[in-house]
Coordinates of C-alpha atoms and ligand atoms in Angstrom, one line a residue:
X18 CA 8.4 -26.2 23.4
X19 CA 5.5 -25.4 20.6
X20 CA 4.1 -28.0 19.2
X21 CA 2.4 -28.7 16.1
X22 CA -0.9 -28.0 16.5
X23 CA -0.4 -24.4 18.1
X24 CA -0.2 -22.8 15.6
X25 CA -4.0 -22.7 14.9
X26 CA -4.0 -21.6 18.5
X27 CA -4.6 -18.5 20.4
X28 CA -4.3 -15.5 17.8
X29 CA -1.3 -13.6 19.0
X30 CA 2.4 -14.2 18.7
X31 CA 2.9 -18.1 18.6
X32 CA 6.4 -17.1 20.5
X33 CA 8.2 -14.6 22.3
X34 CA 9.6 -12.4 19.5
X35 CA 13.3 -13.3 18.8
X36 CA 15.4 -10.9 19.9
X37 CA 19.4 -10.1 19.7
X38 CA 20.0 -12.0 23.2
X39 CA 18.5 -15.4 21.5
X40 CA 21.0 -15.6 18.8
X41 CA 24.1 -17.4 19.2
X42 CA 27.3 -15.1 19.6
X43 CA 29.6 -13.8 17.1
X44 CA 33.4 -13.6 17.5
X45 CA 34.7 -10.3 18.1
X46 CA 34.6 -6.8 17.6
X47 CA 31.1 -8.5 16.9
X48 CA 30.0 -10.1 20.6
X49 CA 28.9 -6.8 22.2
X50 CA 25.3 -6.8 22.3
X51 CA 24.9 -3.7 23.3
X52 CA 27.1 -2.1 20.3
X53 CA 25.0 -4.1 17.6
X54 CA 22.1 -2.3 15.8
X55 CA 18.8 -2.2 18.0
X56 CA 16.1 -4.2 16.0
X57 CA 12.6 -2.1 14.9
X58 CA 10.0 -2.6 16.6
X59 CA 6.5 -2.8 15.5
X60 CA 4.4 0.0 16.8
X61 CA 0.8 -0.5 18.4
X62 CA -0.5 1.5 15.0
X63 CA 1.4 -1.4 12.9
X64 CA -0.5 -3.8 14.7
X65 CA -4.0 -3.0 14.5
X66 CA -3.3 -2.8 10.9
X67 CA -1.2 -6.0 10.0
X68 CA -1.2 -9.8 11.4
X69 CA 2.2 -10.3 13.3
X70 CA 1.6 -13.1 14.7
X71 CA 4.0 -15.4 14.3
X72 CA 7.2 -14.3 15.6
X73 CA 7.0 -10.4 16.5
X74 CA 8.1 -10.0 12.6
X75 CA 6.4 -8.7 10.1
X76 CA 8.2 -9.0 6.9
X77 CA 4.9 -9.4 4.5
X78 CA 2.6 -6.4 6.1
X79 CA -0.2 -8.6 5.5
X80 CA -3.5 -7.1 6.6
X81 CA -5.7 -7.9 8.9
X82 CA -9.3 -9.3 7.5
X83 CA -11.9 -6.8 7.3
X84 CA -14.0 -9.1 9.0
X85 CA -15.2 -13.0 8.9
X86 CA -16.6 -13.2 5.9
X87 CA -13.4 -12.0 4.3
X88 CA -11.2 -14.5 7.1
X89 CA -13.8 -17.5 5.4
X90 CA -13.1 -16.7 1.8
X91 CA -9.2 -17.0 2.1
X92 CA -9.2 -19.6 4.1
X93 CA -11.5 -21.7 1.5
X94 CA -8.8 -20.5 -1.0
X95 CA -6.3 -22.3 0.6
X96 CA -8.1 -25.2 1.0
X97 CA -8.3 -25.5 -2.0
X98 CA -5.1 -24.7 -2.8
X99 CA -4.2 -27.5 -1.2
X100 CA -6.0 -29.7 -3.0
X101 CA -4.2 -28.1 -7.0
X102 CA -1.6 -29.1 -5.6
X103 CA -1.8 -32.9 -6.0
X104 CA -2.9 -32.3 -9.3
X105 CA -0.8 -33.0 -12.4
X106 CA -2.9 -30.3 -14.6
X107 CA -2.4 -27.7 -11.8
X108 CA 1.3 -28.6 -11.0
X109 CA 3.2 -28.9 -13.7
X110 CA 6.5 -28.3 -12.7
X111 CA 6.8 -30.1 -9.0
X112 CA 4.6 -32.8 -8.3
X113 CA 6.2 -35.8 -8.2
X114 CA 9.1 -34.2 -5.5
X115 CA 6.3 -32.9 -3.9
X116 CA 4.5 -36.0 -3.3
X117 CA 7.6 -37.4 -2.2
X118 CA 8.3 -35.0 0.2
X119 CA 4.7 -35.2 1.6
X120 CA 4.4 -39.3 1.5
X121 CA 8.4 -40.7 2.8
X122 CA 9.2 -38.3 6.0
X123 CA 10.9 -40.6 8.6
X124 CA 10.8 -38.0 11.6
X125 CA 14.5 -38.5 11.9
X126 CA 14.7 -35.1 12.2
X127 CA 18.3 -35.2 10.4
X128 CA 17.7 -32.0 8.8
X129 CA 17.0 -30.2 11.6
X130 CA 20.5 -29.6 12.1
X131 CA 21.3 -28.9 8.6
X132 CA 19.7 -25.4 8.7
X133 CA 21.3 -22.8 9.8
X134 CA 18.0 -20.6 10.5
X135 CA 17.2 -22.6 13.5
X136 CA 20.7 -23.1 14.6
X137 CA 21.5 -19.3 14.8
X138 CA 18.6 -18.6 16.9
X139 CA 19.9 -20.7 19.6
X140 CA 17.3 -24.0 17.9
X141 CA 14.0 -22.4 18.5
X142 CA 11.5 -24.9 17.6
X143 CA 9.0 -22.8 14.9
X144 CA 12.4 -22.4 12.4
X145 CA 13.3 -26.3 12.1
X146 CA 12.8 -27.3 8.3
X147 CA 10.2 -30.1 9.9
X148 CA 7.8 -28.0 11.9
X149 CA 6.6 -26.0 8.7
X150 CA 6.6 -29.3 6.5
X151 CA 5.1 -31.2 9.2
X152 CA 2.1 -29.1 9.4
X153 CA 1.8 -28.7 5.8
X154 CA 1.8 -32.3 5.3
X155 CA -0.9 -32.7 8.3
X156 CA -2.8 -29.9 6.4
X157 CA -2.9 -32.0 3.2
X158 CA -4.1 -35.0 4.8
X159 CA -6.7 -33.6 6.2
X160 CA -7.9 -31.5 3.4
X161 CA -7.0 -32.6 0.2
X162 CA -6.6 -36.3 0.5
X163 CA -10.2 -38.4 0.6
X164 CA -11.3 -39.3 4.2
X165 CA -8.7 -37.2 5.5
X166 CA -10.7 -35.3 8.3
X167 CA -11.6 -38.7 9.8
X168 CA -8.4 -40.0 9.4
X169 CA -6.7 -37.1 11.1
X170 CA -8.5 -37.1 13.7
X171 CA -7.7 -41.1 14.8
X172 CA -4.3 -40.4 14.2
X173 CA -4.5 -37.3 16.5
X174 CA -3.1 -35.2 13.2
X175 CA -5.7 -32.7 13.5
X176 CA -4.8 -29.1 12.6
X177 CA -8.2 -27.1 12.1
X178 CA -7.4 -24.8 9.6
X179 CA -8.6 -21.3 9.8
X180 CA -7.0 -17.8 9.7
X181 CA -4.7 -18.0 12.4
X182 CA -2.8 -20.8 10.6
X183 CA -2.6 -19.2 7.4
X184 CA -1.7 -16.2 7.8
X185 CA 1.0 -17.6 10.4
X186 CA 2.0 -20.0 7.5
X187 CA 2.3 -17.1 5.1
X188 CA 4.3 -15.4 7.2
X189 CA 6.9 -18.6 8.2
X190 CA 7.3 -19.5 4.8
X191 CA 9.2 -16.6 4.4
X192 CA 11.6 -17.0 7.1
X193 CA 13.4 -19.9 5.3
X194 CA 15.7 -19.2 2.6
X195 CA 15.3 -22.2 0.5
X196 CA 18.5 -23.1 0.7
X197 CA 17.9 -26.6 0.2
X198 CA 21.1 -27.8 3.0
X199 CA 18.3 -29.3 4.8
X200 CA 17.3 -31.5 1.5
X201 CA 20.7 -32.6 0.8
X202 CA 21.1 -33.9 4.6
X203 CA 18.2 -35.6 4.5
X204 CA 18.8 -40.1 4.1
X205 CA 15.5 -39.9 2.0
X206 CA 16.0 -37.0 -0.3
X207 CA 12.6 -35.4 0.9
X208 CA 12.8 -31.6 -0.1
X209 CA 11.9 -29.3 3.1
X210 CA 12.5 -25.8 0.9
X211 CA 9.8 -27.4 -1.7
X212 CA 6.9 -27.6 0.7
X213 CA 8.4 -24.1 1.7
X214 CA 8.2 -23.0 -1.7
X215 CA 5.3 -25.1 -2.7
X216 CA 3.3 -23.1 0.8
X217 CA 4.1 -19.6 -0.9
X218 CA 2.9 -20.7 -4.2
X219 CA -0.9 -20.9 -3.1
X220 CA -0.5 -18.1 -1.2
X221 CA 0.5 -15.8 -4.6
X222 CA -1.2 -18.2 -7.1
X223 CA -4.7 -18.9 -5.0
X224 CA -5.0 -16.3 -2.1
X225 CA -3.0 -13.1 -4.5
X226 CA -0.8 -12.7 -1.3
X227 CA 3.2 -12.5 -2.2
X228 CA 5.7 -10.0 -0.7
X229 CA 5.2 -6.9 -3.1
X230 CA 9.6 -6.8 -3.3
X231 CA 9.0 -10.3 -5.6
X232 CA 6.0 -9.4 -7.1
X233 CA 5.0 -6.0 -7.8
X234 CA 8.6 -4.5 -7.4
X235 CA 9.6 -7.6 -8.8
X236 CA 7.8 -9.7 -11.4
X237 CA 5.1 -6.9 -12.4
X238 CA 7.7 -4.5 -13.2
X239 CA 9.9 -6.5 -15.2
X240 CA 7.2 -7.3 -17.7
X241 CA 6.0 -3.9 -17.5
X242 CA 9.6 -1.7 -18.0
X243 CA 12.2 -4.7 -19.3
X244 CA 13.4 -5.4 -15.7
X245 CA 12.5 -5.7 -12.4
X246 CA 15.4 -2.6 -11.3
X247 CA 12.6 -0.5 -13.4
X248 CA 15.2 0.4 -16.2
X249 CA 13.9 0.2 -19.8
X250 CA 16.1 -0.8 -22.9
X251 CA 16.9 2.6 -23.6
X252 CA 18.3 3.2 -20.1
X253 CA 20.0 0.2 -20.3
X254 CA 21.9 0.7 -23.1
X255 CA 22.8 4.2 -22.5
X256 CA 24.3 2.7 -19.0
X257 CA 26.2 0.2 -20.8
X258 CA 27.4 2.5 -23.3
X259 CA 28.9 4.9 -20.6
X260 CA 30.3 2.2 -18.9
X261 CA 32.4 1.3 -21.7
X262 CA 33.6 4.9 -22.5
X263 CA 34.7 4.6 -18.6
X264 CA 36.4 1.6 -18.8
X265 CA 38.1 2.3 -22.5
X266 CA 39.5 5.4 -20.7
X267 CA 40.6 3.1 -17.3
X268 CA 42.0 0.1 -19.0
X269 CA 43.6 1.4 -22.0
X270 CA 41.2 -0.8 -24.2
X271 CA 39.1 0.0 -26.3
X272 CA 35.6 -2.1 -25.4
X273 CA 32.1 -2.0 -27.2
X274 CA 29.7 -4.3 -25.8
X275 CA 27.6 -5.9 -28.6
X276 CA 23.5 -5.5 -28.6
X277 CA 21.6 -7.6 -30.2
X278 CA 24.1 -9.6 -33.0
X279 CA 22.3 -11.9 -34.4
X280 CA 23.8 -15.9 -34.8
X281 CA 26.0 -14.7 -31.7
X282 CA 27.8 -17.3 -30.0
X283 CA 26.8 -16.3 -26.5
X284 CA 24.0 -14.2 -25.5
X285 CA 25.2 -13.1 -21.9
X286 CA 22.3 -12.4 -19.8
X287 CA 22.7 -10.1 -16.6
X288 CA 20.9 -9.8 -13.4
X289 CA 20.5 -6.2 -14.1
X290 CA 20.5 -5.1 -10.7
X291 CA 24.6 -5.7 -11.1
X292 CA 24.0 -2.4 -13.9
X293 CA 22.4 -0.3 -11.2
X294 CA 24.7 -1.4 -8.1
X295 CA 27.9 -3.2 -9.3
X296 CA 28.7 -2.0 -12.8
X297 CA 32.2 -3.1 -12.7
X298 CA 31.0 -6.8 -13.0
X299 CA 29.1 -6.2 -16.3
X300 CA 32.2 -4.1 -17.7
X301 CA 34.5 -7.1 -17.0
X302 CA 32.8 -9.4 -18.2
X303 CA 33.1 -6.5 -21.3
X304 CA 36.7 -6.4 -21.5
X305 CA 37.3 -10.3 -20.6
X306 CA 34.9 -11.6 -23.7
X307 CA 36.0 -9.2 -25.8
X308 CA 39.8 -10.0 -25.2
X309 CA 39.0 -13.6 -25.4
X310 CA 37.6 -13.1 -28.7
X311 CA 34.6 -14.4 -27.9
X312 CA 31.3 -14.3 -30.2
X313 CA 28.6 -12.7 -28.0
X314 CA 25.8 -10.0 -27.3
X315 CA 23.6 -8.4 -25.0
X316 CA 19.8 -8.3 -25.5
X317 CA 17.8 -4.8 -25.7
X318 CA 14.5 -6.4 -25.9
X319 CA 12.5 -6.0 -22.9
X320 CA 13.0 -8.7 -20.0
X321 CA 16.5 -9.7 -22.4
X322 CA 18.6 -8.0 -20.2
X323 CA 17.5 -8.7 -17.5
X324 CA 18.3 -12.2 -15.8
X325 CA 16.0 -12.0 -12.8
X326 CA 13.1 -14.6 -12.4
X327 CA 11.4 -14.2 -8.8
X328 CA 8.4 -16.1 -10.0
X329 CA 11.6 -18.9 -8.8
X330 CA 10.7 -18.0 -5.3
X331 CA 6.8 -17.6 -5.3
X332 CA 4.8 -18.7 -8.3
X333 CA 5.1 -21.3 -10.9
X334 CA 2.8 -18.9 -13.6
X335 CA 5.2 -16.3 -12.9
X336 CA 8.5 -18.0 -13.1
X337 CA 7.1 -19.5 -16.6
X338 CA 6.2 -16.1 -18.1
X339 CA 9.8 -14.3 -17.3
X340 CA 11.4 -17.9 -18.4
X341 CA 9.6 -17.9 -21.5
X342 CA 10.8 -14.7 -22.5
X343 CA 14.2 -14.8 -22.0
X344 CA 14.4 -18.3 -24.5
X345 CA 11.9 -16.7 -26.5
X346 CA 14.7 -13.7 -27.0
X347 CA 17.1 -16.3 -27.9
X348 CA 15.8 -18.0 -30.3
X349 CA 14.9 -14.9 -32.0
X350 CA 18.4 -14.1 -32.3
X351 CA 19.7 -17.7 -33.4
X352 CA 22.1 -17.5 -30.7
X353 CA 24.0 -21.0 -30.1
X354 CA 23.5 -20.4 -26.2
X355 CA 22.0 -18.1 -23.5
X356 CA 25.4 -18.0 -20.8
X357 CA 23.6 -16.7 -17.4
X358 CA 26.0 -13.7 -15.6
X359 CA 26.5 -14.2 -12.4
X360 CA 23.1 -14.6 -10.7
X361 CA 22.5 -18.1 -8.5
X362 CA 18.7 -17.7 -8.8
X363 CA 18.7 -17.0 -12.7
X364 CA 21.4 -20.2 -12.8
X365 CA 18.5 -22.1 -11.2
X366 CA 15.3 -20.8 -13.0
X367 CA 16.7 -21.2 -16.1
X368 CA 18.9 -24.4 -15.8
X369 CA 17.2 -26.8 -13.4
X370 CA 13.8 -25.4 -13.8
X371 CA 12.7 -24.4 -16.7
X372 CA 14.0 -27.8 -17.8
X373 CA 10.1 -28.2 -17.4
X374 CA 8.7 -25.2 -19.6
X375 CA 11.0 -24.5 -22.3
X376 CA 10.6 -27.3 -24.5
X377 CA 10.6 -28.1 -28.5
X378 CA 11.4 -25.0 -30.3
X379 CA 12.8 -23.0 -26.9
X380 CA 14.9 -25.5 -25.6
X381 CA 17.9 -23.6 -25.8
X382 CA 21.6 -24.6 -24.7
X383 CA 22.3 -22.7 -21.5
X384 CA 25.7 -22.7 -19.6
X385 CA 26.8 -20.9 -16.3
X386 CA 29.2 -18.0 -16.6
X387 CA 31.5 -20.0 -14.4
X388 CA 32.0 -22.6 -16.8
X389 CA 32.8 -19.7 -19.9
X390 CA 34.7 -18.4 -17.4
X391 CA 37.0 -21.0 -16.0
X392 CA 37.6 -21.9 -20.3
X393 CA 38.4 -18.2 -20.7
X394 CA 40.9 -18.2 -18.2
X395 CA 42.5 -21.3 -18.8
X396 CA 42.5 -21.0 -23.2
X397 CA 46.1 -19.6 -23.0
X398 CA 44.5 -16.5 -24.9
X399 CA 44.9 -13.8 -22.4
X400 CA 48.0 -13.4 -20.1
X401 CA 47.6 -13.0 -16.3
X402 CA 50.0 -12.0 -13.6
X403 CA 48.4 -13.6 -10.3
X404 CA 50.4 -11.0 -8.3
X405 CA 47.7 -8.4 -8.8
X406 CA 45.8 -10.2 -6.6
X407 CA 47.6 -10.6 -4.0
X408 CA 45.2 -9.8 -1.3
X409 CA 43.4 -12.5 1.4
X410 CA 40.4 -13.8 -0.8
X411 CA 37.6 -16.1 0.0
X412 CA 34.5 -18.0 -2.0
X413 CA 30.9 -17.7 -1.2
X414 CA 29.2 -20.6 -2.5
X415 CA 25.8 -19.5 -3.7
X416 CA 23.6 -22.1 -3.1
X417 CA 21.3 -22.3 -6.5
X418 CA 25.0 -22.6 -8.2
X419 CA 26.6 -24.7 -6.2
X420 CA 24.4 -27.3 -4.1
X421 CA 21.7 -27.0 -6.7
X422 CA 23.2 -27.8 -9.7
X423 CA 26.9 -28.6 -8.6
X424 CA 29.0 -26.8 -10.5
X425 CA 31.6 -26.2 -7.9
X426 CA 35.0 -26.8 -9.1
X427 CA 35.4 -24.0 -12.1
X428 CA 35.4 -21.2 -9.9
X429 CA 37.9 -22.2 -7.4
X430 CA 39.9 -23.6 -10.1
X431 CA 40.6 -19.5 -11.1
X432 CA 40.9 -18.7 -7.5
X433 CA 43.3 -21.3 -7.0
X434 CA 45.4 -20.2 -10.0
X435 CA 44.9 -16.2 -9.9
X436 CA 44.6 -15.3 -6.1
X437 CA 48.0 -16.5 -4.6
X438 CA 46.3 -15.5 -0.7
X439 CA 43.1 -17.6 -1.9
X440 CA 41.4 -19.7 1.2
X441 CA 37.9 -21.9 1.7
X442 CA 35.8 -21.2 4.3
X443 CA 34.4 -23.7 6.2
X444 CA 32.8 -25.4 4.9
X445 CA 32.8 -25.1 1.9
X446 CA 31.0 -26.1 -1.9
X447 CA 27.5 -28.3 -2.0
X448 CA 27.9 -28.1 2.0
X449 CA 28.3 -24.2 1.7
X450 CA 25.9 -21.8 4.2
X451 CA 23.8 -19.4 2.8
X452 CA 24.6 -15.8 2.7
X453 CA 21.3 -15.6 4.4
X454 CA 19.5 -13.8 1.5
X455 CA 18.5 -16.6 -0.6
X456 CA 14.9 -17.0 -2.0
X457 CA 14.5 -13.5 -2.3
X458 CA 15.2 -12.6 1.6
X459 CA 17.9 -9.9 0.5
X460 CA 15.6 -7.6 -1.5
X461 CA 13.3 -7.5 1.8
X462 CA 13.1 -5.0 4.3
X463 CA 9.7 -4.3 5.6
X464 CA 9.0 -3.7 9.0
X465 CA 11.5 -5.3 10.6
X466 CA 12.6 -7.8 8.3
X467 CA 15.8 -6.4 8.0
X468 CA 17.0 -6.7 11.2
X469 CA 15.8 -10.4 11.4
X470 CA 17.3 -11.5 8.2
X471 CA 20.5 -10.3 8.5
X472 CA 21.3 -11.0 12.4
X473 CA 19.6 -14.3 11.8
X474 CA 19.7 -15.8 8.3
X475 CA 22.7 -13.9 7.5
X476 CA 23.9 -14.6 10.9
X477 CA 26.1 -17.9 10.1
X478 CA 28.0 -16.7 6.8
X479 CA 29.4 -13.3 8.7
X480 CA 30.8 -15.6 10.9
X481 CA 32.1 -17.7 8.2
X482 CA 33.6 -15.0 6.6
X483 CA 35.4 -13.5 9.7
X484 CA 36.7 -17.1 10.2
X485 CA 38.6 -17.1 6.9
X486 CA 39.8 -14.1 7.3
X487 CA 41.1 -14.5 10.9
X488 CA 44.8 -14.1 10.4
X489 CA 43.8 -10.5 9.2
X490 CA 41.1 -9.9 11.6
X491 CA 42.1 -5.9 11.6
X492 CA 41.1 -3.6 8.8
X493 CA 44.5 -3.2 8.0
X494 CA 44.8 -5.6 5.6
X495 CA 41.7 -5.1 2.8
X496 CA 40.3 -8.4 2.2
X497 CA 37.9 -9.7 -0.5
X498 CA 34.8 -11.9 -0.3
X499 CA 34.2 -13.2 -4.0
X500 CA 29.9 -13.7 -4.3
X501 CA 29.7 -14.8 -7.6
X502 CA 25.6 -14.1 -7.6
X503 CA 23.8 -10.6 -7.6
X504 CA 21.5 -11.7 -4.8
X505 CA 24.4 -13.0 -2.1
X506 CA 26.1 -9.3 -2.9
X507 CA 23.2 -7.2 -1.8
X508 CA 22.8 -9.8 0.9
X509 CA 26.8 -9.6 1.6
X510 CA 26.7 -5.9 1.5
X511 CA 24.1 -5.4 3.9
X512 CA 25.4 -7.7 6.6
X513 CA 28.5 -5.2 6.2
X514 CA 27.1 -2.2 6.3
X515 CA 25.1 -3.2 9.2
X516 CA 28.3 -4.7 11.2
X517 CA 30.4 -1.5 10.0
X518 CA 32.8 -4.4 9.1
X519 CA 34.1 -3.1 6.2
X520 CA 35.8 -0.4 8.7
X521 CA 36.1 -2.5 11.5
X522 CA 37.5 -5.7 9.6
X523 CA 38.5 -4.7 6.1
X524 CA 36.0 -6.8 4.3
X525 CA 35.0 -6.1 1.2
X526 CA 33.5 -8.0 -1.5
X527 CA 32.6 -8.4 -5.1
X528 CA 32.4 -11.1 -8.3
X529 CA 34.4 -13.5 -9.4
X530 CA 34.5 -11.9 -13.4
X531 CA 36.1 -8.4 -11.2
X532 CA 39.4 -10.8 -10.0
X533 CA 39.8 -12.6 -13.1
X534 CA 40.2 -9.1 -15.4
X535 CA 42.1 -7.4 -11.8
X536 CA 44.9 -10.5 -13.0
X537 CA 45.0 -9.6 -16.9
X538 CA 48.7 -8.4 -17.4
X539 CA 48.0 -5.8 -20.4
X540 CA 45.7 -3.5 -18.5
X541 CA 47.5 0.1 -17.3
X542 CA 46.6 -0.7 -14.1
X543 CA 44.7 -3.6 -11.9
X544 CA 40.9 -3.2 -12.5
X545 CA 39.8 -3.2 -8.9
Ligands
SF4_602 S1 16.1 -24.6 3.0 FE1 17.7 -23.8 4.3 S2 16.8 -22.2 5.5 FE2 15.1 -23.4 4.7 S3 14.7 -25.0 6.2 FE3 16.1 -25.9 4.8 S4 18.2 -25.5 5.7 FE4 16.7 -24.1 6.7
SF4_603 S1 15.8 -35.7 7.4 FE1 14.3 -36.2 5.9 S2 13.2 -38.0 6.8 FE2 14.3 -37.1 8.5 S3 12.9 -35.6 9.4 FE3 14.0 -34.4 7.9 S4 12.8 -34.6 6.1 FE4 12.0 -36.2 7.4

């Protein structure tokens, strides 16, 4: 059992690092132990060098202070922190949850079994939704509410605060994918992935410390080049541009993706990492708009084509800045709406949101690709022959899609009338698993981050997907996972590659845009 206040205790590894024999079991070819991936260690040299004290992972490489001086200075940052937080001028966009969240907890502990983080490692205590928010909101009484250090101490609260705990806390809010299954159990509606979210906010925006896959790989780049995959406009279009000499020549059509049309209908925004490392999504959603005769464009201005906004995960300044942008292109193109690709973290930044940010004059119209997509298919424009599908498929629910802003139905609504072999997992829509990536998780591999993530956050959807797939466990028969979200793909594809399960099982997956134009009865051949 670890309690509460241990985490400001003893500066080593608050647990026993998790380890494969912890985790619960996966069906077979999978249960073998002994014929999974070993998990990285951390070497002795790694140690001296960066705190991994939490849980044996190290997924942030943060380094150890020089000495106390420098311990002192961020720990007064976070203090303080702490104390913006409850401020309306210095948080803008989630107070009012926030205070919720902090004020209403019952101690039910109802959410606890909500997450599957904790579940998969077989309910260790330090990865329940409450023990993060619970020390948080002991934190903030102490610190940042008046005559909070007396108070604290009467009601046995107490949590001295000092480097230990932060950089713990720095570490643990990253092992939580803000999946937000927790919130929606919970019979008050307090929000444990906000205090999550809220914790790695003063780390980036107070202490400078955020995981350098979000930030400098992430954010940084994409104001710097266009896009966080490092690509500038003119590699962008020249990708584009090849793609649809490539899929003119495969298809029999002839397609010419629009750049930068002004009064455009639609401007269709990517998560340009589908460019780089699943071009057949943007070239289908090519051939399908165009056949649809739908008014649209691509932006080539920096940042336009490119849907990412990891400032979501980390740092309200940052999500702003990216957000800002992207309406900003709009409006300079009098476009009628901004449609968002398919990309459950873009879906949320710029439809829940930004809701807060892009007001007035960039308070643009915005609607999910799933939506265009499920009146594409159903307009009686474009003919379809379900047969071509004909294959075992199954939905991933992205979570900042689905449970965040509960568009649930249009997807399966294609799936039901294009893929005759469609099935749900289980379960399924707003009470849908994580692929384990969420929150920016899939884009992080330091250390041994990798292992963890995707033999425990990414632990529960493998075995959701092997469960609706288990009349075809072989490889035999080729089945498809449709991840309509850039980040669940990566995610998806590295639990595969890791499990050799497309070869073992015959799992593959890819976007929901990719079945739709596989069904469309004029192309020479299916598109997948
Ligand atoms: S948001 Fe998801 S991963 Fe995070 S604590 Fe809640 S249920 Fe667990
Ligand atoms: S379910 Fe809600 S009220 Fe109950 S412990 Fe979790 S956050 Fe607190």
């Amino acid at each position: 059992m670890i309690k509460i206040k241990d985490i400001s205790k003893n500066p080593g590894s608050l647990i026993n690092p998790v380890c494969r024999e912890d985790l619960v079991p996966l069906p077979p070819p999978y249960d073998k132990i002994d014929e999974q991936p070993v998990w990285k260690q951390i070497s002795d040299e790694q140690k001296e060098r960066i705190e991994c004290n939490l849980d044996g992972i190290a997924a942030l490489s943060l380094p150890k202070p020089k000495d106390a001086a420098e311990e002192k200075m961020y720990v007064d940052k976070f203090e303080a922190g702490l104390k913006k937080l409850l401020t309306s001028e210095n948080n803008w966009v989630f107070l009012q949850p926030l205070l919720l969240s902090i004020e209403y907890c019952a101690k039910c502990q109802t959410c606890v079994n909500a997450c599957p983080v904790y579940e998969e490692t077989g309910k260790n205590d330090i990865y329940k939704p409450t023990y993060r928010s619970e020390i948080f909101r002991r934190l903030i009484k102490k610190y940042a509410k008046p005559g909070g250090k007396f108070l604290s101490k009467i009601k046995a609260e107490d949590i001295e605060l000092n480097w230990t705990v932060i950089s713990r806390l720095y570490e643990l809010s990253y092992r939580c994918t803000l999946c937000r299954r927790c919130a929606q159990a919970c019979p008050m509606g307090l929000d444990n992935a906000l205090i999550t979210r809220e914790l790695r906010k003063i780390f980036s925006q107070e202490l400078g410390w955020a995981p350098r896959e979000l930030h400098e790989k992430g954010t940084m780049l994409q104001l710097k080049a266009g896009s966080s995959t490092g690509m500038s406009s003119k590699i962008v279009k020249e990708n584009i541009e090849f793609l649809d000499e490539d899929f003119s020549e495969i298809t029999g059509m002839k397609i010419e993706t629009p750049w930068d049309k002004e009064g455009a209908d639609v401007l269709l925004i990517h998560n340009a990492g589908e460019i780089l490392s699943w071009p057949e999504n943007p070239a289908a959603f090519a051939i399908l708009l165009q056949a649809a005769g739908i008014s649209w464009t691509l932006s080539s201005e920096e940042t336009g084509y490119d849907g990412v906004n990891y400032g979501l995960f980390y740092d309200d300044i940052q999500l702003a800045r990216i957000a800002i942008k992207h309406a900003e292109i709009a409006r300079k193109l009098k476009v009628k709406k901004i449609v968002l690709g398919e990309c459950g973290h873009q879906h949320k930044a710029m439809m829940t949101i930004s809701d807060r940010i892009l007001t007035g004059g960039l308070n643009i119209p915005k609607e999910s690709s799933m939506t265009l997509l499920e009146n594409i298919v159903f307009s009686g424009k474009i003919k379809f022959d379900p047969m071509r599908n004909n294959f075992p498929v199954t939905l991933h629910d992205p979570c900042n899609i689905v449970r965040n802003l509960g568009i649930v139905e249009p997807q399966r609504r294609i799936l039901r009338y294009l893929c005759p072999q469609f099935r749900e997992m289980t379960p399924h829509g707003i009470d849908n698993y994580c692929c384990g990536g969420g929150s920016g998780l899939a884009v992080m591999s330091q250390n041994n981050f990798r292992d963890w993530r995707i033999s425990v956050s990414g632990r529960r959807k493998f075995r959701q997907i092997l469960n609706a797939f288990s009349d075809h466990p072989g490889p035999d028969v080729k089945k498809y996972v449709c991840a309509p979200c850039s980040n669940c793909k990566g995610m998806i594809r590295d639990i595969f590659e890791y499990y050799g399960a497309t070869e073992k099982s015959g799992l593959m997956y890819g976007g929901l845009v990719e079945l739709i134009v596989n069904a469309m009865a004029d192309l020479k051949e299916p598109f997948i």
